[in-house]
Every structure is written in structure tokens, then in C-alpha cells.
PDB file of C-alpha atoms in Angstrom:
ATOM      1  CA  MET A1347     -96.658 175.227  90.043  1.00  0.00           C
ATOM      2  CA  GLY A1348     -99.047 173.535  87.579  1.00  0.00           C
ATOM      3  CA  ALA A1349     -99.615 169.864  88.142  1.00  0.00           C
ATOM      4  CA  GLU A1350     -96.779 169.523  90.629  1.00  0.00           C
ATOM      5  CA  VAL A1351     -97.618 169.007  94.295  1.00  0.00           C
ATOM      6  CA  SER A1352     -95.507 170.473  97.095  1.00  0.00           C
ATOM      7  CA  VAL A1353     -94.720 168.142  99.980  1.00  0.00           C
ATOM      8  CA  PHE A1354     -92.697 168.568 103.147  1.00  0.00           C
ATOM      9  CA  HIS A1355     -90.065 166.255 104.516  1.00  0.00           C
ATOM     10  CA  ALA A1356     -87.302 166.537 107.085  1.00  0.00           C
ATOM     11  CA  GLY A1357     -85.000 168.337 104.694  1.00  0.00           C
ATOM     12  CA  GLY A1358     -87.510 171.022 103.716  1.00  0.00           C
ATOM     13  CA  MET A1359     -90.043 171.397 100.908  1.00  0.00           C
ATOM     14  CA  THR A1360     -89.854 169.609  97.591  1.00  0.00           C
ATOM     15  CA  SER A1361     -92.160 169.220  94.576  1.00  0.00           C
ATOM     16  CA  ARG A1362     -93.624 165.895  93.489  1.00  0.00           C
ATOM     17  CA  ASN A1363     -94.340 165.641  89.795  1.00  0.00           C
ATOM     18  CA  PRO A1364     -97.285 163.275  89.066  1.00  0.00           C
ATOM     19  CA  ARG A1365     -95.637 162.306  85.764  1.00  0.00           C
ATOM     20  CA  ALA A1366     -92.550 161.186  87.660  1.00  0.00           C
ATOM     21  CA  THR A1367     -94.738 159.139  89.997  1.00  0.00           C
ATOM     22  CA  HIS A1368     -96.474 157.514  87.031  1.00  0.00           C
ATOM     23  CA  LEU A1369     -93.166 156.798  85.292  1.00  0.00           C
ATOM     24  CA  ALA A1370     -91.775 155.178  88.443  1.00  0.00           C
ATOM     25  CA  ARG A1371     -94.860 152.965  88.737  1.00  0.00           C
ATOM     26  CA  LEU A1372     -94.628 152.004  85.077  1.00  0.00           C
ATOM     27  CA  ALA A1373     -90.957 151.104  85.422  1.00  0.00           C
ATOM     28  CA  GLY A1374     -91.786 149.103  88.527  1.00  0.00           C
ATOM     29  CA  LEU A1375     -94.219 146.966  86.530  1.00  0.00           C
ATOM     30  CA  ILE A1376     -91.439 145.525  84.386  1.00  0.00           C
ATOM     31  CA  ALA A1377     -88.796 145.525  87.143  1.00  0.00           C
ATOM     32  CA  ASP A1378     -89.535 141.853  87.695  1.00  0.00           C
ATOM     33  CA  GLU A1379     -88.190 139.033  85.541  1.00  0.00           C
ATOM     34  CA  THR A1380     -91.468 137.077  85.474  1.00  0.00           C
ATOM     35  CA  ARG A1381     -93.521 140.069  84.337  1.00  0.00           C
ATOM     36  CA  ALA A1382     -90.857 140.990  81.782  1.00  0.00           C
ATOM     37  CA  ALA A1383     -90.918 137.422  80.417  1.00  0.00           C
ATOM     38  CA  CYS A1384     -94.698 137.623  80.022  1.00  0.00           C
ATOM     39  CA  LEU A1385     -94.494 140.900  78.123  1.00  0.00           C
ATOM     40  CA  LEU A1386     -91.827 139.557  75.777  1.00  0.00           C
ATOM     41  CA  ALA A1387     -93.821 136.390  75.086  1.00  0.00           C
ATOM     42  CA  LEU A1388     -96.956 138.398  74.324  1.00  0.00           C
ATOM     43  CA  LEU A1389     -95.096 140.389  71.676  1.00  0.00           C
ATOM     44  CA  ASP A1390     -96.205 137.636  69.297  1.00  0.00           C
ATOM     45  CA  GLY A1391     -99.480 139.584  69.088  1.00  0.00           C
ATOM     46  CA  ARG A1392    -101.621 136.672  70.258  1.00  0.00           C
ATOM     47  CA  ALA A1393    -103.668 136.153  73.410  1.00  0.00           C
ATOM     48  CA  TRP A1394    -102.208 133.625  75.880  1.00  0.00           C
ATOM     49  CA  THR A1395    -103.888 131.829  78.760  1.00  0.00           C
ATOM     50  CA  ALA A1396    -102.536 132.324  82.250  1.00  0.00           C
ATOM     51  CA  GLY A1397    -101.496 128.656  82.276  1.00  0.00           C
ATOM     52  CA  GLU A1398     -99.494 129.003  79.069  1.00  0.00           C
ATOM     53  CA  LEU A1399     -97.678 132.038  80.425  1.00  0.00           C
ATOM     54  CA  ALA A1400     -97.012 130.312  83.759  1.00  0.00           C
ATOM     55  CA  ARG A1401     -95.347 127.397  81.969  1.00  0.00           C
ATOM     56  CA  HIS A1402     -93.402 129.804  79.748  1.00  0.00           C
ATOM     57  CA  ALA A1403     -92.140 131.822  82.724  1.00  0.00           C
ATOM     58  CA  GLY A1404     -91.479 128.718  84.835  1.00  0.00           C
ATOM     59  CA  VAL A1405     -93.607 129.786  87.806  1.00  0.00           C
ATOM     60  CA  ALA A1406     -96.684 128.479  89.591  1.00  0.00           C
ATOM     61  CA  ALA A1407    -100.082 129.467  88.211  1.00  0.00           C
ATOM     62  CA  SER A1408    -100.969 131.274  91.457  1.00  0.00           C
ATOM     63  CA  THR A1409     -97.770 133.330  91.275  1.00  0.00           C
ATOM     64  CA  LEU A1410     -98.340 134.187  87.618  1.00  0.00           C
ATOM     65  CA  SER A1411    -101.937 135.262  88.316  1.00  0.00           C
ATOM     66  CA  GLU A1412    -100.702 137.880  90.767  1.00  0.00           C
ATOM     67  CA  HIS A1413     -98.220 139.240  88.226  1.00  0.00           C
ATOM     68  CA  LEU A1414    -100.846 139.383  85.485  1.00  0.00           C
ATOM     69  CA  GLY A1415    -103.157 141.302  87.785  1.00  0.00           C
ATOM     70  CA  LYS A1416    -100.518 143.993  88.195  1.00  0.00           C
ATOM     71  CA  LEU A1417     -99.859 144.222  84.460  1.00  0.00           C
ATOM     72  CA  VAL A1418    -103.563 144.477  83.666  1.00  0.00           C
ATOM     73  CA  ALA A1419    -104.146 147.088  86.392  1.00  0.00           C
ATOM     74  CA  GLY A1420    -101.169 149.040  85.072  1.00  0.00           C
ATOM     75  CA  GLY A1421    -102.623 149.154  81.568  1.00  0.00           C
ATOM     76  CA  LEU A1422     -99.888 147.092  79.904  1.00  0.00           C
ATOM     77  CA  LEU A1423    -102.073 144.046  79.304  1.00  0.00           C
ATOM     78  CA  ALA A1424    -105.717 143.612  78.339  1.00  0.00           C
ATOM     79  CA  GLU A1425    -107.712 140.721  79.753  1.00  0.00           C
ATOM     80  CA  GLU A1426    -110.435 138.614  78.150  1.00  0.00           C
ATOM     81  CA  ARG A1427    -112.400 135.752  79.672  1.00  0.00           C
ATOM     82  CA  GLN A1428    -114.020 132.883  77.799  1.00  0.00           C
ATOM     83  CA  GLY A1429    -115.733 130.461  80.122  1.00  0.00           C
ATOM     84  CA  ARG A1430    -113.216 129.308  82.701  1.00  0.00           C
ATOM     85  CA  HIS A1431    -110.261 130.499  80.643  1.00  0.00           C
ATOM     86  CA  ARG A1432    -108.509 133.790  81.189  1.00  0.00           C
ATOM     87  CA  TYR A1433    -106.653 135.256  78.244  1.00  0.00           C
ATOM     88  CA  VAL A1434    -104.283 138.208  78.246  1.00  0.00           C
ATOM     89  CA  ARG A1435    -102.626 140.136  75.447  1.00  0.00           C
ATOM     90  CA  ILE A1436    -100.560 143.282  74.976  1.00  0.00           C
ATOM     91  CA  ALA A1437    -102.907 146.243  75.535  1.00  0.00           C
ATOM     92  CA  ASP A1438    -102.101 148.012  72.262  1.00  0.00           C
ATOM     93  CA  ALA A1439     -99.417 148.781  69.676  1.00  0.00           C
ATOM     94  CA  ARG A1440     -98.032 151.608  71.801  1.00  0.00           C
ATOM     95  CA  VAL A1441     -97.230 149.221  74.664  1.00  0.00           C
ATOM     96  CA  ALA A1442     -95.725 146.693  72.233  1.00  0.00           C
ATOM     97  CA  GLN A1443     -93.465 149.396  70.779  1.00  0.00           C
ATOM     98  CA  TRP A1444     -92.332 150.420  74.257  1.00  0.00           C
ATOM     99  CA  VAL A1445     -91.482 146.839  75.277  1.00  0.00           C
ATOM    100  CA  GLU A1446     -89.649 146.038  72.026  1.00  0.00           C
ATOM    101  CA  GLU A1447     -87.586 149.214  72.115  1.00  0.00           C
ATOM    102  CA  LEU A1448     -86.673 148.706  75.768  1.00  0.00           C
ATOM    103  CA  SER A1449     -85.489 145.221  74.783  1.00  0.00           C
ATOM    104  CA  ALA A1450     -83.335 146.752  72.074  1.00  0.00           C
ATOM    105  CA  GLN A1451     -81.835 149.199  74.565  1.00  0.00           C
ATOM    106  CA  ALA A1452     -80.861 146.301  76.823  1.00  0.00           C
ATOM    107  CA  GLY A1453     -78.276 145.341  74.189  1.00  0.00           C
ATOM    108  CA  PRO A1454     -76.991 141.970  72.987  1.00  0.00           C
ATOM    109  CA  GLU A1455     -74.740 141.665  76.029  1.00  0.00           C
ATOM    110  CA  ALA A1456     -77.902 141.157  78.120  1.00  0.00           C
ATOM    111  CA  VAL A1457     -78.831 138.004  76.204  1.00  0.00           C
ATOM    112  CA  PRO A1458     -77.455 134.872  77.942  1.00  0.00           C
ATOM    113  CA  ARG A1459     -75.628 132.184  76.042  1.00  0.00           C
ATOM    114  CA  PRO A1460     -77.927 129.333  74.982  1.00  0.00           C
ATOM    115  CA  ARG A1461     -77.761 126.369  77.358  1.00  0.00           C
ATOM    116  CA  SER A1462     -78.666 123.738  74.776  1.00  0.00           C
ATOM    117  CA  LEU A1463     -78.840 123.055  71.063  1.00  0.00           C
ATOM    118  CA  ARG A1464     -82.600 123.574  71.264  1.00  0.00           C
ATOM    119  CA  GLU A1465     -82.172 127.045  72.802  1.00  0.00           C
ATOM    120  CA  SER A1466     -79.535 127.898  70.224  1.00  0.00           C
ATOM    121  CA  SER A1467     -81.818 126.828  67.361  1.00  0.00           C
ATOM    122  CA  ALA A1468     -84.727 128.816  68.798  1.00  0.00           C
ATOM    123  CA  GLY A1469     -82.541 131.903  69.156  1.00  0.00           C
ATOM    124  CA  SER A1470     -81.305 131.591  65.582  1.00  0.00           C
ATOM    125  CA  ALA A1471     -84.876 131.248  64.314  1.00  0.00           C
ATOM    126  CA  MET A1472     -85.944 134.378  66.232  1.00  0.00           C
ATOM    127  CA  ALA A1473     -83.033 136.357  64.812  1.00  0.00           C
ATOM    128  CA  ARG A1474     -83.776 135.140  61.286  1.00  0.00           C
ATOM    129  CA  GLY A1475     -87.439 136.116  61.314  1.00  0.00           C
ATOM    130  CA  ARG A1476     -90.117 136.830  63.900  1.00  0.00           C
ATOM    131  CA  THR A1477     -93.166 138.912  64.596  1.00  0.00           C
ATOM    132  CA  CYS A1478     -92.804 142.020  66.723  1.00  0.00           C
ATOM    133  CA  TYR A1479     -96.374 142.347  68.034  1.00  0.00           C
ATOM    134  CA  ASP A1480     -98.039 142.702  64.601  1.00  0.00           C
ATOM    135  CA  HIS A1481     -95.190 143.367  62.165  1.00  0.00           C
ATOM    136  CA  LEU A1482     -92.130 141.532  60.843  1.00  0.00           C
ATOM    137  CA  ALA A1483     -88.775 141.769  62.593  1.00  0.00           C
ATOM    138  CA  GLY A1484     -85.345 140.161  62.616  1.00  0.00           C
ATOM    139  CA  ARG A1485     -83.387 139.704  59.385  1.00  0.00           C
ATOM    140  CA  LEU A1486     -86.668 139.152  57.540  1.00  0.00           C
ATOM    141  CA  GLY A1487     -88.089 142.471  58.723  1.00  0.00           C
ATOM    142  CA  MET A1488     -84.871 144.272  57.854  1.00  0.00           C
ATOM    143  CA  ALA A1489     -84.710 142.669  54.388  1.00  0.00           C
ATOM    144  CA  VAL A1490     -88.212 143.936  53.637  1.00  0.00           C
ATOM    145  CA  THR A1491     -87.460 147.393  55.060  1.00  0.00           C
ATOM    146  CA  ASP A1492     -84.197 147.720  53.121  1.00  0.00           C
ATOM    147  CA  ALA A1493     -85.784 146.518  49.877  1.00  0.00           C
ATOM    148  CA  MET A1494     -88.662 148.975  50.190  1.00  0.00           C
ATOM    149  CA  THR A1495     -86.225 151.801  50.920  1.00  0.00           C
ATOM    150  CA  THR A1496     -83.963 150.894  47.984  1.00  0.00           C
ATOM    151  CA  ARG A1497     -86.966 150.827  45.650  1.00  0.00           C
ATOM    152  CA  LEU A1498     -88.103 154.236  46.927  1.00  0.00           C
ATOM    153  CA  LEU A1499     -91.303 152.797  48.354  1.00  0.00           C
ATOM    154  CA  LEU A1500     -90.269 153.867  51.828  1.00  0.00           C
ATOM    155  CA  THR A1501     -88.249 156.866  52.962  1.00  0.00           C
ATOM    156  CA  GLN A1502     -86.299 157.127  56.215  1.00  0.00           C
ATOM    157  CA  ASP A1503     -85.044 160.701  55.759  1.00  0.00           C
ATOM    158  CA  ALA A1504     -87.073 162.206  58.596  1.00  0.00           C
ATOM    159  CA  GLY A1505     -88.660 159.195  60.210  1.00  0.00           C
ATOM    160  CA  PHE A1506     -90.387 156.437  58.304  1.00  0.00           C
ATOM    161  CA  ALA A1507     -92.918 157.396  55.600  1.00  0.00           C
ATOM    162  CA  LEU A1508     -94.418 155.649  52.607  1.00  0.00           C
ATOM    163  CA  THR A1509     -93.872 157.395  49.311  1.00  0.00           C
ATOM    164  CA  ASP A1510     -96.564 157.722  46.653  1.00  0.00           C
ATOM    165  CA  GLY A1511     -94.886 154.764  44.998  1.00  0.00           C
ATOM    166  CA  GLY A1512     -95.118 152.862  48.266  1.00  0.00           C
ATOM    167  CA  LEU A1513     -98.843 153.502  48.564  1.00  0.00           C
ATOM    168  CA  ALA A1514     -99.292 152.325  44.975  1.00  0.00           C
ATOM    169  CA  TRP A1515     -97.194 149.228  45.750  1.00  0.00           C
ATOM    170  CA  PHE A1516     -99.509 148.179  48.573  1.00  0.00           C
ATOM    171  CA  ASP A1517    -102.512 148.663  46.298  1.00  0.00           C
ATOM    172  CA  SER A1518    -100.963 146.624  43.490  1.00  0.00           C
ATOM    173  CA  ALA A1519     -99.993 143.852  45.914  1.00  0.00           C
ATOM    174  CA  GLY A1520    -103.576 143.682  47.167  1.00  0.00           C
ATOM    175  CA  ILE A1521    -102.642 144.690  50.705  1.00  0.00           C
ATOM    176  CA  ASP A1522    -105.209 146.992  52.297  1.00  0.00           C
ATOM    177  CA  LEU A1523    -104.028 149.837  54.523  1.00  0.00           C
ATOM    178  CA  ASP A1524    -106.492 150.831  57.229  1.00  0.00           C
ATOM    179  CA  ARG A1525    -106.132 154.596  57.600  1.00  0.00           C
ATOM    180  CA  SER A1526    -109.196 155.102  59.799  1.00  0.00           C
ATOM    181  CA  GLY A1527    -107.352 155.086  63.127  1.00  0.00           C
ATOM    182  CA  ARG A1528    -104.773 157.344  64.772  1.00  0.00           C
ATOM    183  CA  ARG A1529    -101.903 154.893  64.349  1.00  0.00           C
ATOM    184  CA  PRO A1530     -99.158 156.184  62.033  1.00  0.00           C
ATOM    185  CA  LEU A1531     -99.132 154.737  58.535  1.00  0.00           C
ATOM    186  CA  ALA A1532     -95.436 153.918  58.839  1.00  0.00           C
ATOM    187  CA  ARG A1533     -92.931 154.216  61.651  1.00  0.00           C
ATOM    188  CA  GLY A1534     -89.576 152.741  62.541  1.00  0.00           C
ATOM    189  CA  CYS A1535     -89.278 150.187  65.348  1.00  0.00           C
ATOM    190  CA  LEU A1536     -85.799 149.493  66.697  1.00  0.00           C
ATOM    191  CA  ASP A1537     -84.966 145.829  66.094  1.00  0.00           C
ATOM    192  CA  TRP A1538     -83.323 144.268  69.151  1.00  0.00           C
ATOM    193  CA  THR A1539     -81.299 141.723  67.150  1.00  0.00           C
ATOM    194  CA  GLU A1540     -80.410 143.818  64.103  1.00  0.00           C
ATOM    195  CA  ARG A1541     -79.943 147.074  66.055  1.00  0.00           C
ATOM    196  CA  ARG A1542     -81.608 149.051  63.254  1.00  0.00           C
ATOM    197  CA  PRO A1543     -85.231 150.128  62.751  1.00  0.00           C
ATOM    198  CA  HIS A1544     -87.630 147.980  60.759  1.00  0.00           C
ATOM    199  CA  LEU A1545     -91.017 148.928  59.309  1.00  0.00           C
ATOM    200  CA  ALA A1546     -93.914 149.089  61.773  1.00  0.00           C
ATOM    201  CA  GLY A1547     -97.161 151.056  61.964  1.00  0.00           C
ATOM    202  CA  VAL A1548    -100.231 150.390  59.835  1.00  0.00           C
ATOM    203  CA  ALA A1549     -98.125 149.419  56.803  1.00  0.00           C
ATOM    204  CA  GLY A1550     -95.931 147.029  58.773  1.00  0.00           C
ATOM    205  CA  ALA A1551     -98.954 145.369  60.380  1.00  0.00           C
ATOM    206  CA  ALA A1552    -100.790 145.022  57.063  1.00  0.00           C
ATOM    207  CA  LEU A1553     -97.757 143.469  55.382  1.00  0.00           C
ATOM    208  CA  CYS A1554     -97.211 140.997  58.220  1.00  0.00           C
ATOM    209  CA  ARG A1555    -100.875 139.994  58.287  1.00  0.00           C
ATOM    210  CA  HIS A1556    -100.896 139.478  54.523  1.00  0.00           C
ATOM    211  CA  ALA A1557     -97.665 137.453  54.657  1.00  0.00           C
ATOM    212  CA  LEU A1558     -99.178 135.058  57.198  1.00  0.00           C
ATOM    213  CA  GLU A1559    -102.596 134.824  55.530  1.00  0.00           C
ATOM    214  CA  ALA A1560    -101.125 134.331  52.050  1.00  0.00           C
ATOM    215  CA  GLY A1561     -98.758 131.631  53.285  1.00  0.00           C
ATOM    216  CA  TRP A1562     -95.605 133.633  52.621  1.00  0.00           C
ATOM    217  CA  CYS A1563     -94.603 133.007  56.229  1.00  0.00           C
ATOM    218  CA  VAL A1564     -95.567 130.412  58.821  1.00  0.00           C
ATOM    219  CA  ARG A1565     -95.107 130.482  62.565  1.00  0.00           C
ATOM    220  CA  ILE A1566     -92.701 127.916  64.001  1.00  0.00           C
ATOM    221  CA  GLY A1567     -92.516 126.667  67.570  1.00  0.00           C
ATOM    222  CA  SER A1568     -94.218 128.382  70.481  1.00  0.00           C
ATOM    223  CA  GLU A1569     -92.227 131.595  70.247  1.00  0.00           C
ATOM    224  CA  ARG A1570     -92.558 134.525  67.847  1.00  0.00           C
ATOM    225  CA  ALA A1571     -90.337 132.985  65.191  1.00  0.00           C
ATOM    226  CA  VAL A1572     -91.587 132.748  61.623  1.00  0.00           C
ATOM    227  CA  ARG A1573     -90.185 131.003  58.551  1.00  0.00           C
ATOM    228  CA  VAL A1574     -90.490 132.189  54.973  1.00  0.00           C
ATOM    229  CA  THR A1575     -92.031 129.508  52.759  1.00  0.00           C
ATOM    230  CA  THR A1576     -91.051 128.692  49.185  1.00  0.00           C
ATOM    231  CA  GLU A1577     -94.115 130.624  48.048  1.00  0.00           C
ATOM    232  CA  GLY A1578     -93.023 133.546  50.220  1.00  0.00           C
ATOM    233  CA  GLU A1579     -89.529 133.527  48.753  1.00  0.00           C
ATOM    234  CA  ARG A1580     -91.032 133.650  45.281  1.00  0.00           C
ATOM    235  CA  ALA A1581     -93.445 136.464  46.168  1.00  0.00           C
ATOM    236  CA  LEU A1582     -90.836 138.618  47.940  1.00  0.00           C
ATOM    237  CA  ALA A1583     -88.403 138.156  45.052  1.00  0.00           C
ATOM    238  CA  GLU A1584     -91.062 139.194  42.562  1.00  0.00           C
ATOM    239  CA  LEU A1585     -92.498 142.104  44.535  1.00  0.00           C
ATOM    240  CA  LEU A1586     -89.371 143.471  46.249  1.00  0.00           C
ATOM    241  CA  GLY A1587     -86.395 141.835  44.563  1.00  0.00           C
ATOM    242  CA  ILE A1588     -85.287 140.123  47.781  1.00  0.00           C
ATOM    243  CA  GLU A1589     -82.998 137.156  47.148  1.00  0.00           C
ATOM    244  CA  ALA A1590     -83.996 133.899  48.800  1.00  0.00           C
ATOM    245  CA  ALA A1591     -80.584 133.593  50.466  1.00  0.00           C
ATOM    246  CA  ALA A1592     -81.315 136.724  52.506  1.00  0.00           C
ATOM    247  CA  LEU A1593     -84.393 135.051  53.997  1.00  0.00           C
ATOM    248  CA  ARG A1594     -82.766 131.802  55.160  1.00  0.00           C
TER     249      ARG A1594
END
């Protein structure tokens, strides 16, 4: 019977699979709109205070604290304390991938119509370019992914993989790839606005980090949205042949 446990109930004997129990608990963690809102906000890859998340989710600090406790206990969030401040962040890239791909599965029909011009502008900015945990997403992420694929730097034939030319491209661009961990060098992450996979993994994270540090992109607002700068347009045109119009 392996890891399954037999239990009795009124209808007879049945088997309880511990994996099923764990999956049900995991699903229960996000089966709450406040906790889901926190997870989506934390996909920006940064650590947030409990107060910031409470304001973002529109709930009292005491209510938010209870929700964060469940997410931390469930392994979806990691907690750090500095003095009186409590910070939380997505536990790791695996959790971020899970949350982003679940968002994509929800479909565009699940996204409500914006209630104001401000909401509409924020939504447009997120669709144009954003961070997905630690890599680029939205039209910006897809433009980079498509350009790398067209230039044979990236192949999508059997999952995402950098070609030899792609590895050389990162070296020539001065973007270091950390291959010391177990994280895949390249993988596809389903984009919830574009409905296609963009580049993630070590390569996606390195490119996003370089884009922000080099000033190719800047964060805008309090959400995950990013904007490509004039310098970024010039660099992406030179390195990947991406036209500026595709980034605006």
C-alpha cells in the first residue's frame, strides 16, 4: 500500500494518500482572496512589510498578520525580522512559478474591468512590462524571448534551452550566469497576459537583474510594472534587434 493509509468510515474502508492531503492543504492556502492578493503582490521579488501588504490587500493589520502566518507555516512565504519590522517574501522561485502559472490558468476572463483611469493605466503598464518574481514578463518579456529565439540564442523545441550561441551572447553582454545551484539555466514561464511562455530560470533572472542595474528598465508605481528607458531601448535594439515600438 506504500505511503497510503487505510481508514474506515461508515461506507467501508478507503485509502488516504498523504500527497492528496498535502495538495488539499496547499490549495487551501490560496483559496482566500486576501492571501492570493499577497502572493500576487510579492511576485515583484521584493520583501514587503506586513503593513504594506495590509494596505495593498485592503484589510486590517491584525487580519493580515493571521493570513501571513498561514502562508509562512505552509512554506509559501519566508519571513525576516529587522527590529520591530516584519518582512515577508516569496519563499523561492518554485513557489513564484506556481503562483504565476496558476494566475495564467485563471484566464483573462477572471480579470475585472478597471474601475478608474488610474486602474486602467496600471493594468496597461503591467501588461506592457513587469517583473515576474525575478525575470521579465508581459510584452517586454515576450519581445526578449521572441528575439532570442529568432536569433537562435534560445530554443523552445523541447522546453526552453540556451544554445551555445546563447551562452556566448550572455558572456559578450557581460551578464553572468550562476550555474552553481539546482535551478534550471532556462525554462519557460507561462505569461498570464500574453498567454505564451517567456524566459525564466537562471538566464531570465540574470537578464532581468542586469536590465534593472544597468538602467535599461526602471520600476514604476508600487506594483511590478517596469518601463524600458531610452538607454534600454538602445541596448535591446543593439543586442537583440528589438524595435523600440515593441517596448512601448
